[in-house]
Amino acid sequence: MSENEIVFGVSKMGNTLSIPLLPAPRLAICGTSGRGKSVLEANNILTQYMQKLRDNVIFTALDPKITSLSHIAARLEVYETEPANFLSRIQDFETTMSQRYAAMRDMGVSSLGRDDLERYPMHLLVLEEAMSIVQNEEVSKDASKKIMSLYTTILTRCRAANMGVVMCSHSFSAECLPTVARDQFNIRVIMQTSGTTNVAMLADPDEAPAHLIKHPGEFYFIASAGATPVRGKTWYTSDDEARAIAEAYSMDRHSSANSWNVEKPF
């Protein structure tokens, strides 16, 4: 497995499916409950970023489900489950992005890259269930509108600042994500959805009929705008398995040698 890529599945043809480690991703994962979105996101994609970038990656995570990301919460710089705080957390991320752009102007550079990781770590905004973030009863209509506006601002500007977005949702309809923001996702994973409408938000439903996928962990992967969807299956690791791995590391001698523990296994 290459240290320069995030490997998350295998195609039906047996080929490895992966995305580059750098630059920061703009990744959308679409699918209904129980299809493996959160498992793919937390136990596979985010965990590999933790392992491969270690101190050079920062996470701001919003988890309306409360438990989806809880087992990796100790490695998240910000882990927010309170709907009343969703707007302010996203605003903080946007502020950091603006500060980086100001620093880039002072340095005379147009983007941040691998050589800048120590000073400007990759920063990922992780949005677990985007629809619940903007349509929660504890989020006012005004706050919801501001969040959707920030989605557009962040997704259209984040890449040059070595910042990215990983967003899960049952649907990426206009009620939770403006079209101009949705079009910024350069990496898309479509798991089983409730119908062709949700699939069409990410790809041509005739090319990627995700509503026909029957098994958890299977998906269509779209590597870039206009790319042909590739059908694959992720390595399906349950939350219990992920915890067991963390506990095994913590009970090993890594505890004293490298400060490994259950809360911070990577």
PDB file of C-alpha atoms in Angstrom:
ATOM      1  CA  MET A   1       0.000   0.000   0.000  1.00  0.00           C
ATOM      2  CA  SER A   2       1.530   3.304  -1.091  1.00  0.00           C
ATOM      3  CA  GLU A   3       2.205   5.998   1.489  1.00  0.00           C
ATOM      4  CA  ASN A   4       1.168   8.573  -1.108  1.00  0.00           C
ATOM      5  CA  GLU A   5      -2.405   7.417  -1.531  1.00  0.00           C
ATOM      6  CA  ILE A   6      -5.516   6.517   0.435  1.00  0.00           C
ATOM      7  CA  VAL A   7      -6.615   3.016  -0.588  1.00  0.00           C
ATOM      8  CA  PHE A   8     -10.234   2.256   0.275  1.00  0.00           C
ATOM      9  CA  GLY A   9     -11.498  -0.524  -1.961  1.00  0.00           C
ATOM     10  CA  VAL A  10     -11.193  -2.961  -4.820  1.00  0.00           C
ATOM     11  CA  SER A  11     -12.998  -2.764  -8.140  1.00  0.00           C
ATOM     12  CA  LYS A  12     -15.034  -5.599  -9.608  1.00  0.00           C
ATOM     13  CA  MET A  13     -12.034  -6.225 -11.881  1.00  0.00           C
ATOM     14  CA  GLY A  14      -9.748  -6.630  -8.879  1.00  0.00           C
ATOM     15  CA  ASN A  15      -7.977  -3.290  -9.245  1.00  0.00           C
ATOM     16  CA  THR A  16      -7.118  -1.201  -6.190  1.00  0.00           C
ATOM     17  CA  LEU A  17      -9.244   1.923  -5.779  1.00  0.00           C
ATOM     18  CA  SER A  18      -7.518   4.889  -4.203  1.00  0.00           C
ATOM     19  CA  ILE A  19      -7.250   8.663  -4.051  1.00  0.00           C
ATOM     20  CA  PRO A  20      -4.039  10.718  -3.766  1.00  0.00           C
ATOM     21  CA  LEU A  21      -2.909  11.540  -0.230  1.00  0.00           C
ATOM     22  CA  LEU A  22      -2.264  15.110  -1.387  1.00  0.00           C
ATOM     23  CA  PRO A  23      -3.760  17.555  -2.151  1.00  0.00           C
ATOM     24  CA  ALA A  24      -6.563  17.641   0.416  1.00  0.00           C
ATOM     25  CA  PRO A  25      -9.695  15.908  -0.911  1.00  0.00           C
ATOM     26  CA  ARG A  26     -13.120  17.267  -1.627  1.00  0.00           C
ATOM     27  CA  LEU A  27     -14.944  13.983  -1.110  1.00  0.00           C
ATOM     28  CA  ALA A  28     -18.685  13.283  -1.119  1.00  0.00           C
ATOM     29  CA  ILE A  29     -20.099   9.975   0.130  1.00  0.00           C
ATOM     30  CA  CYS A  30     -23.776   9.427  -0.696  1.00  0.00           C
ATOM     31  CA  GLY A  31     -25.975   6.567   0.500  1.00  0.00           C
ATOM     32  CA  THR A  32     -28.843   5.507   2.715  1.00  0.00           C
ATOM     33  CA  SER A  33     -28.529   4.277   6.305  1.00  0.00           C
ATOM     34  CA  GLY A  34     -26.743   1.001   6.863  1.00  0.00           C
ATOM     35  CA  ARG A  35     -24.850   0.970   3.568  1.00  0.00           C
ATOM     36  CA  GLY A  36     -21.443   1.650   5.129  1.00  0.00           C
ATOM     37  CA  LYS A  37     -20.943   5.418   4.644  1.00  0.00           C
ATOM     38  CA  SER A  38     -19.745   6.136   8.152  1.00  0.00           C
ATOM     39  CA  VAL A  39     -17.628   3.001   8.334  1.00  0.00           C
ATOM     40  CA  LEU A  40     -15.903   3.861   5.058  1.00  0.00           C
ATOM     41  CA  GLU A  41     -15.397   7.442   6.211  1.00  0.00           C
ATOM     42  CA  ALA A  42     -14.151   6.870   9.768  1.00  0.00           C
ATOM     43  CA  ASN A  43     -12.547   3.436   9.842  1.00  0.00           C
ATOM     44  CA  ASN A  44     -10.925   3.618   6.452  1.00  0.00           C
ATOM     45  CA  ILE A  45     -10.436   7.051   4.889  1.00  0.00           C
ATOM     46  CA  LEU A  46      -9.968   9.245   7.983  1.00  0.00           C
ATOM     47  CA  THR A  47      -7.918   6.601   9.790  1.00  0.00           C
ATOM     48  CA  GLN A  48      -5.490   6.375   6.865  1.00  0.00           C
ATOM     49  CA  TYR A  49      -5.037  10.149   6.902  1.00  0.00           C
ATOM     50  CA  MET A  50      -4.269   9.870  10.626  1.00  0.00           C
ATOM     51  CA  GLN A  51      -1.718   7.140  10.013  1.00  0.00           C
ATOM     52  CA  LYS A  52       0.010   8.586   6.968  1.00  0.00           C
ATOM     53  CA  LEU A  53       0.081  12.270   7.882  1.00  0.00           C
ATOM     54  CA  ARG A  54       0.095  11.894  11.680  1.00  0.00           C
ATOM     55  CA  ASP A  55       0.818  15.355  13.110  1.00  0.00           C
ATOM     56  CA  ASN A  56       0.391  16.994   9.709  1.00  0.00           C
ATOM     57  CA  VAL A  57      -3.390  16.639   9.521  1.00  0.00           C
ATOM     58  CA  ILE A  58      -6.077  18.462  11.509  1.00  0.00           C
ATOM     59  CA  PHE A  59      -9.752  17.502  11.636  1.00  0.00           C
ATOM     60  CA  THR A  60     -12.812  19.606  12.373  1.00  0.00           C
ATOM     61  CA  ALA A  61     -15.694  17.123  12.567  1.00  0.00           C
ATOM     62  CA  LEU A  62     -19.437  17.685  12.952  1.00  0.00           C
ATOM     63  CA  ASP A  63     -21.385  14.571  13.916  1.00  0.00           C
ATOM     64  CA  PRO A  64     -25.175  15.041  14.217  1.00  0.00           C
ATOM     65  CA  LYS A  65     -25.506  11.281  14.794  1.00  0.00           C
ATOM     66  CA  ILE A  66     -23.329  11.705  17.937  1.00  0.00           C
ATOM     67  CA  THR A  67     -21.830   8.199  17.756  1.00  0.00           C
ATOM     68  CA  SER A  68     -20.649   7.802  14.154  1.00  0.00           C
ATOM     69  CA  LEU A  69     -17.221   9.344  14.770  1.00  0.00           C
ATOM     70  CA  SER A  70     -17.008   8.966  18.545  1.00  0.00           C
ATOM     71  CA  HIS A  71     -14.481   6.115  18.477  1.00  0.00           C
ATOM     72  CA  ILE A  72     -11.920   8.323  16.693  1.00  0.00           C
ATOM     73  CA  ALA A  73     -12.902  11.538  18.495  1.00  0.00           C
ATOM     74  CA  ALA A  74      -9.618  11.753  20.401  1.00  0.00           C
ATOM     75  CA  ARG A  75      -7.750  12.296  17.117  1.00  0.00           C
ATOM     76  CA  LEU A  76     -10.109  15.047  15.957  1.00  0.00           C
ATOM     77  CA  GLU A  77      -9.015  18.598  16.743  1.00  0.00           C
ATOM     78  CA  VAL A  78     -12.675  19.628  16.955  1.00  0.00           C
ATOM     79  CA  TYR A  79     -15.453  17.079  17.478  1.00  0.00           C
ATOM     80  CA  GLU A  80     -18.855  18.762  17.599  1.00  0.00           C
ATOM     81  CA  THR A  81     -22.173  17.005  18.225  1.00  0.00           C
ATOM     82  CA  GLU A  82     -24.268  19.968  19.411  1.00  0.00           C
ATOM     83  CA  PRO A  83     -26.413  21.396  16.554  1.00  0.00           C
ATOM     84  CA  ALA A  84     -26.426  24.842  18.150  1.00  0.00           C
ATOM     85  CA  ASN A  85     -22.646  25.018  17.587  1.00  0.00           C
ATOM     86  CA  PHE A  86     -22.517  23.743  13.990  1.00  0.00           C
ATOM     87  CA  LEU A  87     -22.461  27.200  12.393  1.00  0.00           C
ATOM     88  CA  SER A  88     -19.701  28.566  14.623  1.00  0.00           C
ATOM     89  CA  ARG A  89     -17.501  25.513  14.021  1.00  0.00           C
ATOM     90  CA  ILE A  90     -17.810  25.847  10.255  1.00  0.00           C
ATOM     91  CA  GLN A  91     -17.155  29.581  10.547  1.00  0.00           C
ATOM     92  CA  ASP A  92     -13.956  28.792  12.476  1.00  0.00           C
ATOM     93  CA  PHE A  93     -12.825  26.547   9.618  1.00  0.00           C
ATOM     94  CA  GLU A  94     -13.551  29.296   7.084  1.00  0.00           C
ATOM     95  CA  THR A  95     -11.616  31.788   9.232  1.00  0.00           C
ATOM     96  CA  THR A  96      -8.585  29.487   9.240  1.00  0.00           C
ATOM     97  CA  MET A  97      -8.852  29.234   5.455  1.00  0.00           C
ATOM     98  CA  SER A  98      -8.948  33.028   5.119  1.00  0.00           C
ATOM     99  CA  GLN A  99      -5.909  33.346   7.388  1.00  0.00           C
ATOM    100  CA  ARG A 100      -4.014  30.902   5.225  1.00  0.00           C
ATOM    101  CA  TYR A 101      -4.839  32.880   2.112  1.00  0.00           C
ATOM    102  CA  ALA A 102      -3.505  36.012   3.813  1.00  0.00           C
ATOM    103  CA  ALA A 103      -0.285  34.168   4.677  1.00  0.00           C
ATOM    104  CA  MET A 104      -0.012  32.890   1.107  1.00  0.00           C
ATOM    105  CA  ARG A 105      -0.246  36.447  -0.209  1.00  0.00           C
ATOM    106  CA  ASP A 106       2.557  37.476   2.135  1.00  0.00           C
ATOM    107  CA  MET A 107       4.684  34.540   0.914  1.00  0.00           C
ATOM    108  CA  GLY A 108       3.869  35.276  -2.717  1.00  0.00           C
ATOM    109  CA  VAL A 109       2.549  31.772  -3.415  1.00  0.00           C
ATOM    110  CA  SER A 110      -0.717  30.666  -5.020  1.00  0.00           C
ATOM    111  CA  SER A 111      -1.088  27.365  -3.186  1.00  0.00           C
ATOM    112  CA  LEU A 112       0.266  25.283  -0.316  1.00  0.00           C
ATOM    113  CA  GLY A 113       1.769  21.851  -0.935  1.00  0.00           C
ATOM    114  CA  ARG A 114       3.756  18.994   0.561  1.00  0.00           C
ATOM    115  CA  ASP A 115       6.681  21.221   1.572  1.00  0.00           C
ATOM    116  CA  ASP A 116       4.312  23.407   3.611  1.00  0.00           C
ATOM    117  CA  LEU A 117       2.742  20.597   5.673  1.00  0.00           C
ATOM    118  CA  GLU A 118       4.753  21.208   8.828  1.00  0.00           C
ATOM    119  CA  ARG A 119       3.761  24.849   9.038  1.00  0.00           C
ATOM    120  CA  TYR A 120       0.336  24.474   7.415  1.00  0.00           C
ATOM    121  CA  PRO A 121      -0.983  20.941   8.044  1.00  0.00           C
ATOM    122  CA  MET A 122      -3.730  19.525   5.898  1.00  0.00           C
ATOM    123  CA  HIS A 123      -7.016  20.589   7.475  1.00  0.00           C
ATOM    124  CA  LEU A 124     -10.145  18.538   6.789  1.00  0.00           C
ATOM    125  CA  LEU A 125     -13.729  19.556   7.512  1.00  0.00           C
ATOM    126  CA  VAL A 126     -15.594  16.303   8.187  1.00  0.00           C
ATOM    127  CA  LEU A 127     -19.377  16.602   7.886  1.00  0.00           C
ATOM    128  CA  GLU A 128     -21.172  13.452   9.015  1.00  0.00           C
ATOM    129  CA  GLU A 129     -24.672  13.514   7.521  1.00  0.00           C
ATOM    130  CA  ALA A 130     -24.836  16.884   5.792  1.00  0.00           C
ATOM    131  CA  MET A 131     -28.635  16.887   5.586  1.00  0.00           C
ATOM    132  CA  SER A 132     -28.953  16.634   9.381  1.00  0.00           C
ATOM    133  CA  ILE A 133     -26.532  19.522   9.849  1.00  0.00           C
ATOM    134  CA  VAL A 134     -28.714  22.042   8.018  1.00  0.00           C
ATOM    135  CA  GLN A 135     -32.164  20.572   8.726  1.00  0.00           C
ATOM    136  CA  ASN A 136     -31.846  19.915  12.459  1.00  0.00           C
ATOM    137  CA  GLU A 137     -34.635  21.467  14.553  1.00  0.00           C
ATOM    138  CA  GLU A 138     -32.001  23.078  16.789  1.00  0.00           C
ATOM    139  CA  VAL A 139     -30.467  24.903  13.823  1.00  0.00           C
ATOM    140  CA  SER A 140     -32.371  28.071  12.954  1.00  0.00           C
ATOM    141  CA  LYS A 141     -33.345  28.857   9.379  1.00  0.00           C
ATOM    142  CA  ASP A 142     -30.931  31.780   9.389  1.00  0.00           C
ATOM    143  CA  ALA A 143     -28.077  29.583  10.624  1.00  0.00           C
ATOM    144  CA  SER A 144     -28.967  26.929   8.067  1.00  0.00           C
ATOM    145  CA  LYS A 145     -28.732  29.460   5.234  1.00  0.00           C
ATOM    146  CA  LYS A 146     -25.373  30.691   6.521  1.00  0.00           C
ATOM    147  CA  ILE A 147     -24.060  27.110   6.729  1.00  0.00           C
ATOM    148  CA  MET A 148     -25.080  26.417   3.128  1.00  0.00           C
ATOM    149  CA  SER A 149     -23.399  29.632   2.031  1.00  0.00           C
ATOM    150  CA  LEU A 150     -20.229  28.595   3.857  1.00  0.00           C
ATOM    151  CA  TYR A 151     -20.317  25.212   2.109  1.00  0.00           C
ATOM    152  CA  THR A 152     -20.025  27.067  -1.186  1.00  0.00           C
ATOM    153  CA  THR A 153     -17.267  29.397   0.038  1.00  0.00           C
ATOM    154  CA  ILE A 154     -15.218  26.575   1.539  1.00  0.00           C
ATOM    155  CA  LEU A 155     -15.594  24.076  -1.298  1.00  0.00           C
ATOM    156  CA  THR A 156     -14.673  26.620  -3.965  1.00  0.00           C
ATOM    157  CA  ARG A 157     -11.601  27.948  -2.123  1.00  0.00           C
ATOM    158  CA  CYS A 158     -10.242  25.258   0.184  1.00  0.00           C
ATOM    159  CA  ARG A 159      -7.937  23.296  -2.101  1.00  0.00           C
ATOM    160  CA  ALA A 160      -5.222  25.915  -2.637  1.00  0.00           C
ATOM    161  CA  ALA A 161      -4.982  26.417   1.135  1.00  0.00           C
ATOM    162  CA  ASN A 162      -4.310  22.687   1.675  1.00  0.00           C
ATOM    163  CA  MET A 163      -7.752  22.299   3.219  1.00  0.00           C
ATOM    164  CA  GLY A 164     -10.489  19.884   2.231  1.00  0.00           C
ATOM    165  CA  VAL A 165     -13.961  18.501   2.916  1.00  0.00           C
ATOM    166  CA  VAL A 166     -15.230  14.975   3.548  1.00  0.00           C
ATOM    167  CA  MET A 167     -19.028  15.009   3.515  1.00  0.00           C
ATOM    168  CA  CYS A 168     -21.534  12.176   4.003  1.00  0.00           C
ATOM    169  CA  SER A 169     -25.256  12.406   3.338  1.00  0.00           C
ATOM    170  CA  HIS A 170     -28.342  10.428   2.359  1.00  0.00           C
ATOM    171  CA  SER A 171     -28.801  12.990  -0.388  1.00  0.00           C
ATOM    172  CA  PHE A 172     -27.037  16.032  -1.778  1.00  0.00           C
ATOM    173  CA  SER A 173     -30.189  17.823  -2.812  1.00  0.00           C
ATOM    174  CA  ALA A 174     -30.474  21.598  -3.078  1.00  0.00           C
ATOM    175  CA  GLU A 175     -32.072  21.625   0.389  1.00  0.00           C
ATOM    176  CA  CYS A 176     -28.697  20.871   1.980  1.00  0.00           C
ATOM    177  CA  LEU A 177     -26.079  21.734  -0.621  1.00  0.00           C
ATOM    178  CA  PRO A 178     -26.176  24.441  -3.319  1.00  0.00           C
ATOM    179  CA  THR A 179     -25.446  23.172  -6.840  1.00  0.00           C
ATOM    180  CA  VAL A 180     -22.315  25.314  -7.174  1.00  0.00           C
ATOM    181  CA  ALA A 181     -20.952  23.714  -3.993  1.00  0.00           C
ATOM    182  CA  ARG A 182     -21.917  20.168  -4.983  1.00  0.00           C
ATOM    183  CA  ASP A 183     -20.123  20.545  -8.297  1.00  0.00           C
ATOM    184  CA  GLN A 184     -16.849  21.177  -6.437  1.00  0.00           C
ATOM    185  CA  PHE A 185     -16.603  17.586  -5.208  1.00  0.00           C
ATOM    186  CA  ASN A 186     -13.841  16.045  -7.303  1.00  0.00           C
ATOM    187  CA  ILE A 187     -14.114  12.617  -5.627  1.00  0.00           C
ATOM    188  CA  ARG A 188     -17.482  10.897  -5.217  1.00  0.00           C
ATOM    189  CA  VAL A 189     -18.566   7.617  -3.674  1.00  0.00           C
ATOM    190  CA  ILE A 190     -22.165   6.499  -4.212  1.00  0.00           C
ATOM    191  CA  MET A 191     -23.485   3.660  -2.080  1.00  0.00           C
ATOM    192  CA  GLN A 192     -27.015   2.277  -2.276  1.00  0.00           C
ATOM    193  CA  THR A 193     -29.543   5.115  -2.232  1.00  0.00           C
ATOM    194  CA  SER A 194     -33.315   5.260  -1.981  1.00  0.00           C
ATOM    195  CA  GLY A 195     -33.788   6.110  -5.636  1.00  0.00           C
ATOM    196  CA  THR A 196     -32.377   7.609  -8.803  1.00  0.00           C
ATOM    197  CA  THR A 197     -32.996  11.174  -7.592  1.00  0.00           C
ATOM    198  CA  ASN A 198     -30.258  10.975  -4.973  1.00  0.00           C
ATOM    199  CA  VAL A 199     -27.886   9.259  -7.390  1.00  0.00           C
ATOM    200  CA  ALA A 200     -28.411  11.988  -9.965  1.00  0.00           C
ATOM    201  CA  MET A 201     -27.035  14.514  -7.486  1.00  0.00           C
ATOM    202  CA  LEU A 202     -23.613  12.953  -7.949  1.00  0.00           C
ATOM    203  CA  ALA A 203     -23.664  11.188 -11.294  1.00  0.00           C
ATOM    204  CA  ASP A 204     -25.739  10.105 -14.255  1.00  0.00           C
ATOM    205  CA  PRO A 205     -28.062   7.451 -12.771  1.00  0.00           C
ATOM    206  CA  ASP A 206     -27.838   5.474 -16.007  1.00  0.00           C
ATOM    207  CA  GLU A 207     -24.082   5.189 -15.583  1.00  0.00           C
ATOM    208  CA  ALA A 208     -24.094   4.647 -11.815  1.00  0.00           C
ATOM    209  CA  PRO A 209     -27.398   2.976 -10.812  1.00  0.00           C
ATOM    210  CA  ALA A 210     -26.500   2.914  -7.116  1.00  0.00           C
ATOM    211  CA  HIS A 211     -30.113   2.129  -6.194  1.00  0.00           C
ATOM    212  CA  LEU A 212     -29.415  -1.375  -7.542  1.00  0.00           C
ATOM    213  CA  ILE A 213     -26.468  -2.034  -5.204  1.00  0.00           C
ATOM    214  CA  LYS A 214     -27.673  -4.505  -2.580  1.00  0.00           C
ATOM    215  CA  HIS A 215     -24.782  -5.120  -0.191  1.00  0.00           C
ATOM    216  CA  PRO A 216     -23.225  -2.861   2.476  1.00  0.00           C
ATOM    217  CA  GLY A 217     -19.783  -1.625   1.573  1.00  0.00           C
ATOM    218  CA  GLU A 218     -20.346  -1.711  -2.184  1.00  0.00           C
ATOM    219  CA  PHE A 219     -20.238   1.537  -4.104  1.00  0.00           C
ATOM    220  CA  TYR A 220     -19.639   3.426  -7.321  1.00  0.00           C
ATOM    221  CA  PHE A 221     -16.457   5.483  -7.300  1.00  0.00           C
ATOM    222  CA  ILE A 222     -16.062   8.593  -9.444  1.00  0.00           C
ATOM    223  CA  ALA A 223     -12.466   9.787  -9.423  1.00  0.00           C
ATOM    224  CA  SER A 224     -12.953  13.146 -11.143  1.00  0.00           C
ATOM    225  CA  ALA A 225     -15.466  15.283 -13.005  1.00  0.00           C
ATOM    226  CA  GLY A 226     -16.725  13.437 -16.054  1.00  0.00           C
ATOM    227  CA  ALA A 227     -15.008  10.171 -15.104  1.00  0.00           C
ATOM    228  CA  THR A 228     -16.788   6.881 -15.731  1.00  0.00           C
ATOM    229  CA  PRO A 229     -18.097   5.412 -12.451  1.00  0.00           C
ATOM    230  CA  VAL A 230     -16.229   2.308 -11.273  1.00  0.00           C
ATOM    231  CA  ARG A 231     -18.061  -0.270  -9.190  1.00  0.00           C
ATOM    232  CA  GLY A 232     -16.167  -1.598  -6.198  1.00  0.00           C
ATOM    233  CA  LYS A 233     -16.307  -2.809  -2.625  1.00  0.00           C
ATOM    234  CA  THR A 234     -14.540  -1.355   0.371  1.00  0.00           C
ATOM    235  CA  TRP A 235     -12.698  -3.319   3.009  1.00  0.00           C
ATOM    236  CA  TYR A 236     -15.562  -3.429   5.463  1.00  0.00           C
ATOM    237  CA  THR A 237     -14.316  -2.849   9.004  1.00  0.00           C
ATOM    238  CA  SER A 238     -16.931  -2.573  11.722  1.00  0.00           C
ATOM    239  CA  ASP A 239     -16.677  -0.126  14.620  1.00  0.00           C
ATOM    240  CA  ASP A 240     -16.161  -3.051  17.023  1.00  0.00           C
ATOM    241  CA  GLU A 241     -13.267  -4.322  14.930  1.00  0.00           C
ATOM    242  CA  ALA A 242     -11.720  -0.854  14.851  1.00  0.00           C
ATOM    243  CA  ARG A 243     -11.920  -0.614  18.654  1.00  0.00           C
ATOM    244  CA  ALA A 244     -10.414  -4.097  19.020  1.00  0.00           C
ATOM    245  CA  ILE A 245      -7.444  -3.060  16.874  1.00  0.00           C
ATOM    246  CA  ALA A 246      -6.942   0.080  18.978  1.00  0.00           C
ATOM    247  CA  GLU A 247      -7.108  -1.934  22.203  1.00  0.00           C
ATOM    248  CA  ALA A 248      -4.621  -4.475  20.863  1.00  0.00           C
ATOM    249  CA  TYR A 249      -2.161  -1.685  20.112  1.00  0.00           C
ATOM    250  CA  SER A 250      -2.661  -0.105  23.525  1.00  0.00           C
ATOM    251  CA  MET A 251      -1.939  -3.386  25.357  1.00  0.00           C
ATOM    252  CA  ASP A 252       1.238  -3.911  23.361  1.00  0.00           C
ATOM    253  CA  ARG A 253       4.592  -2.406  24.329  1.00  0.00           C
ATOM    254  CA  HIS A 254       3.837   0.495  22.006  1.00  0.00           C
ATOM    255  CA  SER A 255       2.237   2.137  25.067  1.00  0.00           C
ATOM    256  CA  SER A 256       5.554   2.989  26.693  1.00  0.00           C
ATOM    257  CA  ALA A 257       7.688   3.251  23.576  1.00  0.00           C
ATOM    258  CA  ASN A 258       5.584   5.498  21.372  1.00  0.00           C
ATOM    259  CA  SER A 259       2.723   6.726  23.576  1.00  0.00           C
ATOM    260  CA  TRP A 260       0.112   4.548  21.880  1.00  0.00           C
ATOM    261  CA  ASN A 261      -3.200   4.080  23.662  1.00  0.00           C
ATOM    262  CA  VAL A 262      -6.860   3.287  23.022  1.00  0.00           C
ATOM    263  CA  GLU A 263      -7.871   6.923  22.649  1.00  0.00           C
ATOM    264  CA  LYS A 264      -4.965   7.728  20.321  1.00  0.00           C
ATOM    265  CA  PRO A 265      -4.084   4.505  18.495  1.00  0.00           C
ATOM    266  CA  PHE A 266      -2.529   6.123  15.397  1.00  0.00           C
TER     267      PHE A 266
END
